PDB file of C-alpha atoms in Angstrom:
ATOM      1  CA  UNK Y   1      83.805  63.970 116.520  1.00  0.00           C
ATOM      2  CA  UNK Y   2      83.252  66.297 113.573  1.00  0.00           C
ATOM      3  CA  UNK Y   3      86.296  67.873 111.954  1.00  0.00           C
ATOM      4  CA  UNK Y   4      87.716  71.058 113.390  1.00  0.00           C
ATOM      5  CA  UNK Y   5      87.177  74.098 111.196  1.00  0.00           C
ATOM      6  CA  UNK Y   6      90.193  75.767 109.632  1.00  0.00           C
ATOM      7  CA  UNK Y   7      88.912  79.317 109.933  1.00  0.00           C
ATOM      8  CA  UNK Y   8      90.816  81.202 107.257  1.00  0.00           C
ATOM      9  CA  UNK Y   9      89.134  84.476 108.153  1.00  0.00           C
ATOM     10  CA  UNK Y  10      90.406  84.381 111.734  1.00  0.00           C
ATOM     11  CA  UNK Y  11      93.881  83.112 110.847  1.00  0.00           C
ATOM     12  CA  UNK Y  12      94.278  85.704 108.096  1.00  0.00           C
ATOM     13  CA  UNK Y  13      93.331  88.470 110.538  1.00  0.00           C
ATOM     14  CA  UNK Y  14      96.188  87.425 112.818  1.00  0.00           C
ATOM     15  CA  UNK Y  15      98.616  87.316 109.901  1.00  0.00           C
ATOM     16  CA  UNK Y  16      97.509  90.755 108.666  1.00  0.00           C
ATOM     17  CA  UNK Y  17      98.255  92.072 112.128  1.00  0.00           C
ATOM     18  CA  UNK Y  18     101.759  90.601 111.850  1.00  0.00           C
ATOM     19  CA  UNK Y  19     102.237  92.344 108.495  1.00  0.00           C
ATOM     20  CA  UNK Y  20     100.994  95.652 109.936  1.00  0.00           C
ATOM     21  CA  UNK Y  21     103.467  95.333 112.815  1.00  0.00           C
ATOM     22  CA  UNK Y  22     106.357  94.806 110.400  1.00  0.00           C
ATOM     23  CA  UNK Y  23     105.262  97.752 108.265  1.00  0.00           C
ATOM     24  CA  UNK Y  24     105.162  99.919 111.375  1.00  0.00           C
ATOM     25  CA  UNK Y  25     108.665  98.747 112.279  1.00  0.00           C
ATOM     26  CA  UNK Y  26     109.834  99.786 108.807  1.00  0.00           C
ATOM     27  CA  UNK Y  27     108.405 103.245 109.381  1.00  0.00           C
ATOM     28  CA  UNK Y  28     110.335 103.665 112.633  1.00  0.00           C
ATOM     29  CA  UNK Y  29     113.511 102.956 110.650  1.00  0.00           C
ATOM     30  CA  UNK Y  30     112.611 105.642 108.143  1.00  0.00           C
ATOM     31  CA  UNK Y  31     111.774 103.165 105.404  1.00  0.00           C
ATOM     32  CA  UNK Y  32     108.908 103.753 102.980  1.00  0.00           C
ATOM     33  CA  UNK Y  33     105.614 101.890 102.962  1.00  0.00           C
ATOM     34  CA  UNK Y  34     105.454  98.814 100.719  1.00  0.00           C
ATOM     35  CA  UNK Y  35     103.445  99.509  97.572  1.00  0.00           C
ATOM     36  CA  UNK Y  36     100.965  97.218  95.817  1.00  0.00           C
ATOM     37  CA  UNK Y  37      99.491  98.020  92.405  1.00  0.00           C
ATOM     38  CA  UNK Y  38      96.400  96.272  91.064  1.00  0.00           C
ATOM     39  CA  UNK Y  39      95.222  96.556  87.467  1.00  0.00           C
ATOM     40  CA  UNK Y  40      91.621  95.636  86.669  1.00  0.00           C
ATOM     41  CA  UNK Y  41      90.524  95.471  83.040  1.00  0.00           C
ATOM     42  CA  UNK Y  42      86.758  95.609  82.555  1.00  0.00           C
ATOM     43  CA  UNK Y  43      83.901  95.626  85.049  1.00  0.00           C
ATOM     44  CA  UNK Y  44      83.501  92.007  86.142  1.00  0.00           C
ATOM     45  CA  UNK Y  45      81.518  92.276  89.425  1.00  0.00           C
ATOM     46  CA  UNK Y  46      83.384  89.500  91.219  1.00  0.00           C
ATOM     47  CA  UNK Y  47      86.742  91.000  90.253  1.00  0.00           C
ATOM     48  CA  UNK Y  48      85.644  94.444  91.421  1.00  0.00           C
ATOM     49  CA  UNK Y  49      84.650  93.036  94.814  1.00  0.00           C
ATOM     50  CA  UNK Y  50      87.987  91.256  95.123  1.00  0.00           C
ATOM     51  CA  UNK Y  51      89.946  94.384  94.189  1.00  0.00           C
ATOM     52  CA  UNK Y  52      88.066  96.474  96.763  1.00  0.00           C
ATOM     53  CA  UNK Y  53      88.912  93.863  99.395  1.00  0.00           C
ATOM     54  CA  UNK Y  54      92.574  94.145  98.463  1.00  0.00           C
ATOM     55  CA  UNK Y  55      92.366  97.919  98.846  1.00  0.00           C
ATOM     56  CA  UNK Y  56      90.934  97.486 102.347  1.00  0.00           C
ATOM     57  CA  UNK Y  57      93.696  95.021 103.195  1.00  0.00           C
ATOM     58  CA  UNK Y  58      96.352  97.502 102.053  1.00  0.00           C
ATOM     59  CA  UNK Y  59      94.816 100.260 104.155  1.00  0.00           C
ATOM     60  CA  UNK Y  60      94.685  97.984 107.194  1.00  0.00           C
ATOM     61  CA  UNK Y  61      98.365  97.055 107.093  1.00  0.00           C
ATOM     62  CA  UNK Y  62      99.662 100.463 105.969  1.00  0.00           C
ATOM     63  CA  UNK Y  63     100.593  99.712 102.348  1.00  0.00           C
ATOM     64  CA  UNK Y  64     100.540 102.222  99.526  1.00  0.00           C
ATOM     65  CA  UNK Y  65      97.770 101.105  97.144  1.00  0.00           C
ATOM     66  CA  UNK Y  66      97.629 101.939  93.421  1.00  0.00           C
ATOM     67  CA  UNK Y  67      94.471 100.625  91.722  1.00  0.00           C
ATOM     68  CA  UNK Y  68      94.003 101.154  88.004  1.00  0.00           C
ATOM     69  CA  UNK Y  69      90.681 100.205  86.427  1.00  0.00           C
ATOM     70  CA  UNK Y  70      90.753 100.146  82.633  1.00  0.00           C
ATOM     71  CA  UNK Y  71      87.872  99.714  80.167  1.00  0.00           C
ATOM     72  CA  UNK Y  72      87.128  96.204  78.900  1.00  0.00           C
ATOM     73  CA  UNK Y  73      88.194  97.173  75.377  1.00  0.00           C
ATOM     74  CA  UNK Y  74      91.629  98.382  76.489  1.00  0.00           C
ATOM     75  CA  UNK Y  75      94.234  97.300  73.892  1.00  0.00           C
ATOM     76  CA  UNK Y  76      96.947  94.960  75.052  1.00  0.00           C
ATOM     77  CA  UNK Y  77      99.555  97.589  74.186  1.00  0.00           C
ATOM     78  CA  UNK Y  78      97.952 100.012  76.651  1.00  0.00           C
ATOM     79  CA  UNK Y  79      97.894  97.418  79.397  1.00  0.00           C
ATOM     80  CA  UNK Y  80     101.562  96.679  78.727  1.00  0.00           C
ATOM     81  CA  UNK Y  81     102.384 100.383  79.094  1.00  0.00           C
ATOM     82  CA  UNK Y  82     100.754 100.437  82.528  1.00  0.00           C
ATOM     83  CA  UNK Y  83     102.762  97.376  83.589  1.00  0.00           C
ATOM     84  CA  UNK Y  84     106.005  98.865  82.304  1.00  0.00           C
ATOM     85  CA  UNK Y  85     105.301 102.085  84.195  1.00  0.00           C
ATOM     86  CA  UNK Y  86     104.718 100.169  87.417  1.00  0.00           C
ATOM     87  CA  UNK Y  87     107.765  97.964  86.798  1.00  0.00           C
ATOM     88  CA  UNK Y  88     109.913 101.101  86.839  1.00  0.00           C
ATOM     89  CA  UNK Y  89     108.150 102.781  89.780  1.00  0.00           C
ATOM     90  CA  UNK Y  90     110.388 102.534  92.891  1.00  0.00           C
ATOM     91  CA  UNK Y  91     107.377 103.039  95.179  1.00  0.00           C
ATOM     92  CA  UNK Y  92     105.694  99.865  93.889  1.00  0.00           C
ATOM     93  CA  UNK Y  93     106.891  96.492  95.198  1.00  0.00           C
ATOM     94  CA  UNK Y  94     104.142  94.295  93.803  1.00  0.00           C
ATOM     95  CA  UNK Y  95     102.026  94.289  90.656  1.00  0.00           C
ATOM     96  CA  UNK Y  96      98.880  92.227  90.279  1.00  0.00           C
ATOM     97  CA  UNK Y  97      96.804  92.042  87.106  1.00  0.00           C
ATOM     98  CA  UNK Y  98      93.355  90.854  88.143  1.00  0.00           C
ATOM     99  CA  UNK Y  99      92.169  87.768  86.285  1.00  0.00           C
ATOM    100  CA  UNK Y 100      90.229  86.923  84.208  1.00  0.00           C
ATOM    101  CA  UNK Y 101      91.233  89.296  81.417  1.00  0.00           C
ATOM    102  CA  UNK Y 102      89.111  90.044  78.338  1.00  0.00           C
ATOM    103  CA  UNK Y 103      89.560  87.450  75.563  1.00  0.00           C
ATOM    104  CA  UNK Y 104      91.467  89.807  73.238  1.00  0.00           C
ATOM    105  CA  UNK Y 105      94.356  90.029  75.715  1.00  0.00           C
ATOM    106  CA  UNK Y 106      97.067  87.347  75.860  1.00  0.00           C
ATOM    107  CA  UNK Y 107      97.206  86.405  79.538  1.00  0.00           C
ATOM    108  CA  UNK Y 108     100.579  84.668  79.268  1.00  0.00           C
ATOM    109  CA  UNK Y 109     102.263  87.687  77.698  1.00  0.00           C
ATOM    110  CA  UNK Y 110     100.788  90.000  80.323  1.00  0.00           C
ATOM    111  CA  UNK Y 111     101.823  87.915  83.323  1.00  0.00           C
ATOM    112  CA  UNK Y 112     105.323  87.484  81.942  1.00  0.00           C
ATOM    113  CA  UNK Y 113     105.600  91.249  81.395  1.00  0.00           C
ATOM    114  CA  UNK Y 114     105.579  91.816  85.155  1.00  0.00           C
ATOM    115  CA  UNK Y 115     109.112  91.787  86.538  1.00  0.00           C
ATOM    116  CA  UNK Y 116     109.664  88.554  88.504  1.00  0.00           C
ATOM    117  CA  UNK Y 117     110.607  90.456  91.676  1.00  0.00           C
ATOM    118  CA  UNK Y 118     107.306  92.393  91.485  1.00  0.00           C
ATOM    119  CA  UNK Y 119     105.205  89.305  90.655  1.00  0.00           C
ATOM    120  CA  UNK Y 120     103.490  89.084  94.028  1.00  0.00           C
ATOM    121  CA  UNK Y 121     100.838  86.717  92.647  1.00  0.00           C
ATOM    122  CA  UNK Y 122     103.653  84.207  92.107  1.00  0.00           C
ATOM    123  CA  UNK Y 123     102.533  83.402  88.551  1.00  0.00           C
ATOM    124  CA  UNK Y 124     105.676  84.289  86.582  1.00  0.00           C
ATOM    125  CA  UNK Y 125     107.576  81.285  85.153  1.00  0.00           C
ATOM    126  CA  UNK Y 126     110.658  82.452  87.039  1.00  0.00           C
ATOM    127  CA  UNK Y 127     108.898  82.180  90.385  1.00  0.00           C
ATOM    128  CA  UNK Y 128     107.198  78.881  89.578  1.00  0.00           C
ATOM    129  CA  UNK Y 129     110.570  77.584  88.377  1.00  0.00           C
ATOM    130  CA  UNK Y 130     112.295  78.645  91.577  1.00  0.00           C
ATOM    131  CA  UNK Y 131     109.658  76.750  93.555  1.00  0.00           C
ATOM    132  CA  UNK Y 132     110.180  73.674  91.364  1.00  0.00           C
ATOM    133  CA  UNK Y 133     113.913  73.847  92.082  1.00  0.00           C
ATOM    134  CA  UNK Y 134     113.254  74.087  95.837  1.00  0.00           C
ATOM    135  CA  UNK Y 135     114.534  77.659  95.916  1.00  0.00           C
ATOM    136  CA  UNK Y 136     111.281  79.629  96.334  1.00  0.00           C
ATOM    137  CA  UNK Y 137     111.180  83.403  96.213  1.00  0.00           C
ATOM    138  CA  UNK Y 138     107.683  84.814  95.554  1.00  0.00           C
ATOM    139  CA  UNK Y 139     105.244  81.952  95.991  1.00  0.00           C
ATOM    140  CA  UNK Y 140     101.809  81.573  94.396  1.00  0.00           C
ATOM    141  CA  UNK Y 141      99.376  83.112  96.867  1.00  0.00           C
ATOM    142  CA  UNK Y 142      96.719  80.418  97.188  1.00  0.00           C
ATOM    143  CA  UNK Y 143      99.180  77.529  97.740  1.00  0.00           C
ATOM    144  CA  UNK Y 144     101.153  79.738 100.124  1.00  0.00           C
ATOM    145  CA  UNK Y 145      97.966  80.413 102.068  1.00  0.00           C
ATOM    146  CA  UNK Y 146      97.107  76.706 102.134  1.00  0.00           C
ATOM    147  CA  UNK Y 147     100.508  75.828 103.570  1.00  0.00           C
ATOM    148  CA  UNK Y 148      99.890  78.290 106.399  1.00  0.00           C
ATOM    149  CA  UNK Y 149      96.509  76.688 107.054  1.00  0.00           C
ATOM    150  CA  UNK Y 150      98.195  73.274 107.253  1.00  0.00           C
ATOM    151  CA  UNK Y 151     100.748  74.696 109.679  1.00  0.00           C
ATOM    152  CA  UNK Y 152      97.886  75.932 111.868  1.00  0.00           C
ATOM    153  CA  UNK Y 153      96.658  72.351 112.414  1.00  0.00           C
ATOM    154  CA  UNK Y 154      99.843  71.513 114.287  1.00  0.00           C
ATOM    155  CA  UNK Y 155     100.085  68.235 112.382  1.00  0.00           C
ATOM    156  CA  UNK Y 156     103.513  67.211 111.071  1.00  0.00           C
ATOM    157  CA  UNK Y 157     102.815  66.695 107.369  1.00  0.00           C
ATOM    158  CA  UNK Y 158     106.202  65.396 106.248  1.00  0.00           C
ATOM    159  CA  UNK Y 159     105.734  61.925 104.776  1.00  0.00           C
ATOM    160  CA  UNK Y 160     101.942  62.173 104.522  1.00  0.00           C
ATOM    161  CA  UNK Y 161     100.080  61.257 101.332  1.00  0.00           C
ATOM    162  CA  UNK Y 162      98.596  64.333  99.673  1.00  0.00           C
ATOM    163  CA  UNK Y 163      96.148  64.356  96.774  1.00  0.00           C
ATOM    164  CA  UNK Y 164      95.456  67.504  94.773  1.00  0.00           C
ATOM    165  CA  UNK Y 165      92.377  67.517  92.570  1.00  0.00           C
ATOM    166  CA  UNK Y 166      92.952  70.044  89.797  1.00  0.00           C
ATOM    167  CA  UNK Y 167      96.109  70.847  87.862  1.00  0.00           C
ATOM    168  CA  UNK Y 168      95.807  74.528  86.944  1.00  0.00           C
ATOM    169  CA  UNK Y 169      98.962  76.571  86.443  1.00  0.00           C
ATOM    170  CA  UNK Y 170      98.046  79.037  89.185  1.00  0.00           C
ATOM    171  CA  UNK Y 171      96.813  76.683  91.912  1.00  0.00           C
ATOM    172  CA  UNK Y 172      97.036  72.919  91.360  1.00  0.00           C
ATOM    173  CA  UNK Y 173     100.557  72.707  89.992  1.00  0.00           C
ATOM    174  CA  UNK Y 174     102.267  75.081  92.448  1.00  0.00           C
ATOM    175  CA  UNK Y 175     100.248  73.455  95.251  1.00  0.00           C
ATOM    176  CA  UNK Y 176     101.871  70.146  94.356  1.00  0.00           C
ATOM    177  CA  UNK Y 177     105.299  71.753  94.401  1.00  0.00           C
ATOM    178  CA  UNK Y 178     104.646  73.278  97.839  1.00  0.00           C
ATOM    179  CA  UNK Y 179     103.595  69.940  99.270  1.00  0.00           C
ATOM    180  CA  UNK Y 180     106.606  68.204  97.716  1.00  0.00           C
ATOM    181  CA  UNK Y 181     108.824  70.845  99.288  1.00  0.00           C
ATOM    182  CA  UNK Y 182     107.187  70.068 102.634  1.00  0.00           C
ATOM    183  CA  UNK Y 183     108.062  66.376 102.243  1.00  0.00           C
ATOM    184  CA  UNK Y 184     104.662  64.970 101.288  1.00  0.00           C
ATOM    185  CA  UNK Y 185     104.074  62.211  98.767  1.00  0.00           C
ATOM    186  CA  UNK Y 186     101.980  64.009  96.173  1.00  0.00           C
ATOM    187  CA  UNK Y 187      99.382  62.785  93.687  1.00  0.00           C
ATOM    188  CA  UNK Y 188      97.644  65.160  91.281  1.00  0.00           C
ATOM    189  CA  UNK Y 189      94.270  64.108  89.899  1.00  0.00           C
ATOM    190  CA  UNK Y 190      92.974  65.959  86.835  1.00  0.00           C
ATOM    191  CA  UNK Y 191      90.449  65.687  84.024  1.00  0.00           C
ATOM    192  CA  UNK Y 192      92.227  62.669  82.509  1.00  0.00           C
ATOM    193  CA  UNK Y 193      92.492  60.746  85.793  1.00  0.00           C
ATOM    194  CA  UNK Y 194      90.654  57.412  85.538  1.00  0.00           C
ATOM    195  CA  UNK Y 195      89.727  56.974  89.198  1.00  0.00           C
ATOM    196  CA  UNK Y 196      89.786  60.212  91.180  1.00  0.00           C
ATOM    197  CA  UNK Y 197      87.803  58.597  93.982  1.00  0.00           C
ATOM    198  CA  UNK Y 198      90.593  56.083  94.656  1.00  0.00           C
ATOM    199  CA  UNK Y 199      93.189  58.830  95.013  1.00  0.00           C
ATOM    200  CA  UNK Y 200      90.945  60.890  97.289  1.00  0.00           C
ATOM    201  CA  UNK Y 201      90.251  57.903  99.542  1.00  0.00           C
ATOM    202  CA  UNK Y 202      93.977  57.407 100.168  1.00  0.00           C
ATOM    203  CA  UNK Y 203      94.778  61.043 100.940  1.00  0.00           C
ATOM    204  CA  UNK Y 204      95.955  62.166 104.366  1.00  0.00           C
ATOM    205  CA  UNK Y 205      95.745  65.681 102.932  1.00  0.00           C
ATOM    206  CA  UNK Y 206      93.163  66.479 100.261  1.00  0.00           C
ATOM    207  CA  UNK Y 207      93.297  69.754  98.337  1.00  0.00           C
ATOM    208  CA  UNK Y 208      90.538  70.272  95.780  1.00  0.00           C
ATOM    209  CA  UNK Y 209      90.696  73.159  93.321  1.00  0.00           C
ATOM    210  CA  UNK Y 210      88.311  72.538  90.429  1.00  0.00           C
ATOM    211  CA  UNK Y 211      85.372  74.896  90.924  1.00  0.00           C
ATOM    212  CA  UNK Y 212      82.903  72.016  90.433  1.00  0.00           C
ATOM    213  CA  UNK Y 213      80.283  71.989  93.163  1.00  0.00           C
ATOM    214  CA  UNK Y 214      80.028  68.694  95.038  1.00  0.00           C
ATOM    215  CA  UNK Y 215      82.654  66.925  92.937  1.00  0.00           C
ATOM    216  CA  UNK Y 216      84.249  65.357  96.019  1.00  0.00           C
ATOM    217  CA  UNK Y 217      81.780  63.140  97.843  1.00  0.00           C
ATOM    218  CA  UNK Y 218      81.891  63.148 101.615  1.00  0.00           C
ATOM    219  CA  UNK Y 219      82.060  59.366 101.743  1.00  0.00           C
ATOM    220  CA  UNK Y 220      85.342  59.444  99.810  1.00  0.00           C
ATOM    221  CA  UNK Y 221      87.175  61.282 102.588  1.00  0.00           C
ATOM    222  CA  UNK Y 222      89.751  59.237 104.480  1.00  0.00           C
ATOM    223  CA  UNK Y 223      88.979  59.221 108.224  1.00  0.00           C
ATOM    224  CA  UNK Y 224      91.198  61.678 110.059  1.00  0.00           C
ATOM    225  CA  UNK Y 225      92.398  63.469 106.942  1.00  0.00           C
ATOM    226  CA  UNK Y 226      92.830  67.210 106.397  1.00  0.00           C
ATOM    227  CA  UNK Y 227      90.491  68.624 103.741  1.00  0.00           C
ATOM    228  CA  UNK Y 228      91.307  71.897 101.992  1.00  0.00           C
ATOM    229  CA  UNK Y 229      88.569  73.090  99.637  1.00  0.00           C
ATOM    230  CA  UNK Y 230      89.779  75.791  97.243  1.00  0.00           C
ATOM    231  CA  UNK Y 231      86.983  75.484  94.683  1.00  0.00           C
ATOM    232  CA  UNK Y 232      84.173  78.010  94.842  1.00  0.00           C
ATOM    233  CA  UNK Y 233      80.978  78.308  92.803  1.00  0.00           C
ATOM    234  CA  UNK Y 234      77.801  80.343  93.175  1.00  0.00           C
ATOM    235  CA  UNK Y 235      74.413  78.649  92.711  1.00  0.00           C
ATOM    236  CA  UNK Y 236      71.240  80.124  91.215  1.00  0.00           C
ATOM    237  CA  UNK Y 237      70.244  81.501  94.630  1.00  0.00           C
ATOM    238  CA  UNK Y 238      73.576  83.269  95.049  1.00  0.00           C
ATOM    239  CA  UNK Y 239      74.936  80.870  97.667  1.00  0.00           C
ATOM    240  CA  UNK Y 240      78.597  79.871  97.551  1.00  0.00           C
ATOM    241  CA  UNK Y 241      79.706  76.240  97.473  1.00  0.00           C
ATOM    242  CA  UNK Y 242      82.988  74.355  97.383  1.00  0.00           C
ATOM    243  CA  UNK Y 243      84.132  71.241  95.559  1.00  0.00           C
ATOM    244  CA  UNK Y 244      83.626  69.055  98.647  1.00  0.00           C
ATOM    245  CA  UNK Y 245      80.338  67.865 100.154  1.00  0.00           C
ATOM    246  CA  UNK Y 246      81.064  69.717 103.370  1.00  0.00           C
ATOM    247  CA  UNK Y 247      78.569  68.228 105.840  1.00  0.00           C
ATOM    248  CA  UNK Y 248      79.441  64.616 105.038  1.00  0.00           C
ATOM    249  CA  UNK Y 249      83.163  65.276 104.720  1.00  0.00           C
ATOM    250  CA  UNK Y 250      83.224  66.942 108.120  1.00  0.00           C
ATOM    251  CA  UNK Y 251      81.997  63.711 109.716  1.00  0.00           C
ATOM    252  CA  UNK Y 252      85.165  61.940 108.550  1.00  0.00           C
ATOM    253  CA  UNK Y 253      87.963  64.524 108.387  1.00  0.00           C
ATOM    254  CA  UNK Y 254      90.031  65.848 111.306  1.00  0.00           C
ATOM    255  CA  UNK Y 255      90.273  69.378 109.861  1.00  0.00           C
ATOM    256  CA  UNK Y 256      88.317  71.038 107.066  1.00  0.00           C
ATOM    257  CA  UNK Y 257      88.059  74.467 105.484  1.00  0.00           C
ATOM    258  CA  UNK Y 258      84.665  76.120 105.013  1.00  0.00           C
ATOM    259  CA  UNK Y 259      83.526  77.781 101.793  1.00  0.00           C
ATOM    260  CA  UNK Y 260      83.509  80.741 102.020  1.00  0.00           C
ATOM    261  CA  UNK Y 261      85.845  81.767 104.821  1.00  0.00           C
ATOM    262  CA  UNK Y 262      88.551  79.168 104.356  1.00  0.00           C
ATOM    263  CA  UNK Y 263      91.187  79.547 101.671  1.00  0.00           C
ATOM    264  CA  UNK Y 264      90.039  82.871 100.184  1.00  0.00           C
ATOM    265  CA  UNK Y 265      91.153  85.120 103.082  1.00  0.00           C
ATOM    266  CA  UNK Y 266      94.460  83.253 103.205  1.00  0.00           C
ATOM    267  CA  UNK Y 267      95.102  83.978  99.532  1.00  0.00           C
ATOM    268  CA  UNK Y 268      94.627  87.685 100.183  1.00  0.00           C
ATOM    269  CA  UNK Y 269      96.930  87.746 103.196  1.00  0.00           C
ATOM    270  CA  UNK Y 270      99.580  85.821 101.252  1.00  0.00           C
ATOM    271  CA  UNK Y 271      99.495  88.637  98.691  1.00  0.00           C
ATOM    272  CA  UNK Y 272     100.305  91.120 101.461  1.00  0.00           C
ATOM    273  CA  UNK Y 273     103.085  88.898 102.758  1.00  0.00           C
ATOM    274  CA  UNK Y 274     104.584  88.601  99.283  1.00  0.00           C
ATOM    275  CA  UNK Y 275     104.480  92.363  98.795  1.00  0.00           C
ATOM    276  CA  UNK Y 276     106.241  92.979 102.105  1.00  0.00           C
ATOM    277  CA  UNK Y 277     108.786  90.287 101.252  1.00  0.00           C
ATOM    278  CA  UNK Y 278     109.462  91.932  97.886  1.00  0.00           C
ATOM    279  CA  UNK Y 279     109.942  95.307  99.573  1.00  0.00           C
ATOM    280  CA  UNK Y 280     112.325  93.869 102.143  1.00  0.00           C
ATOM    281  CA  UNK Y 281     114.363  91.677  99.807  1.00  0.00           C
ATOM    282  CA  UNK Y 282     114.401  93.498  96.478  1.00  0.00           C
ATOM    283  CA  UNK Y 283     113.416  97.143  96.784  1.00  0.00           C
ATOM    284  CA  UNK Y 284     114.375  98.622 100.170  1.00  0.00           C
TER     285      UNK Y 284
END
């Protein structure tokens, strides 16, 4: 039988409803709405689409939304002032600076400027470090979303062999930490790996996050495995593709995420969950 589809769009809709219910419960107690601020520098079309989607998500669950769009030539000092203002704003529980940033801005400095308890993207070294020490607070959104997808399968993943393809700071590395925390045996394949195919073939859980269309061949997939495709690229015709050869992989896997409609919606709902968590734990 072909793999079952892990429908991130449908699962995320259920989770957004849960967030909305909790926000409503806060209101009945006289507590304020959680607040999420998003800063967009420049006019990258993909980033603008993503930010608008976040605004819709906030409206759906009852969050306060503060979106600030700055010109592409905004000096780093100006961006820092906006972050500092939001850091000190008691109505804002989460701050997200939309990536990528223009090349004249130091991304590391900007992400570290956000207070750790308002870092709802989960990118700050403090939050990554807490995850590494098995004491997570605000977790990186995409790995957090992936873990909820894995939970949806109903499969007990403790002790399973997991392979992550891609070692980025924002996805691959925290993904490995999440899977370690869940009790998996974790391998990370990256650009220096000599035989990625071998590691993919042995994976009970495969997570690919490279943004290289068709990198993972369907024939490499271990029969019965769970395949999570985070990578996304757009071809010359405007169609979106993942890292994994979907049609062939689906013949072998037990569960698989589509692209689009798999991990992306889960990343967005994890952002809402993190913002609510920050409001409840740090700022109420």
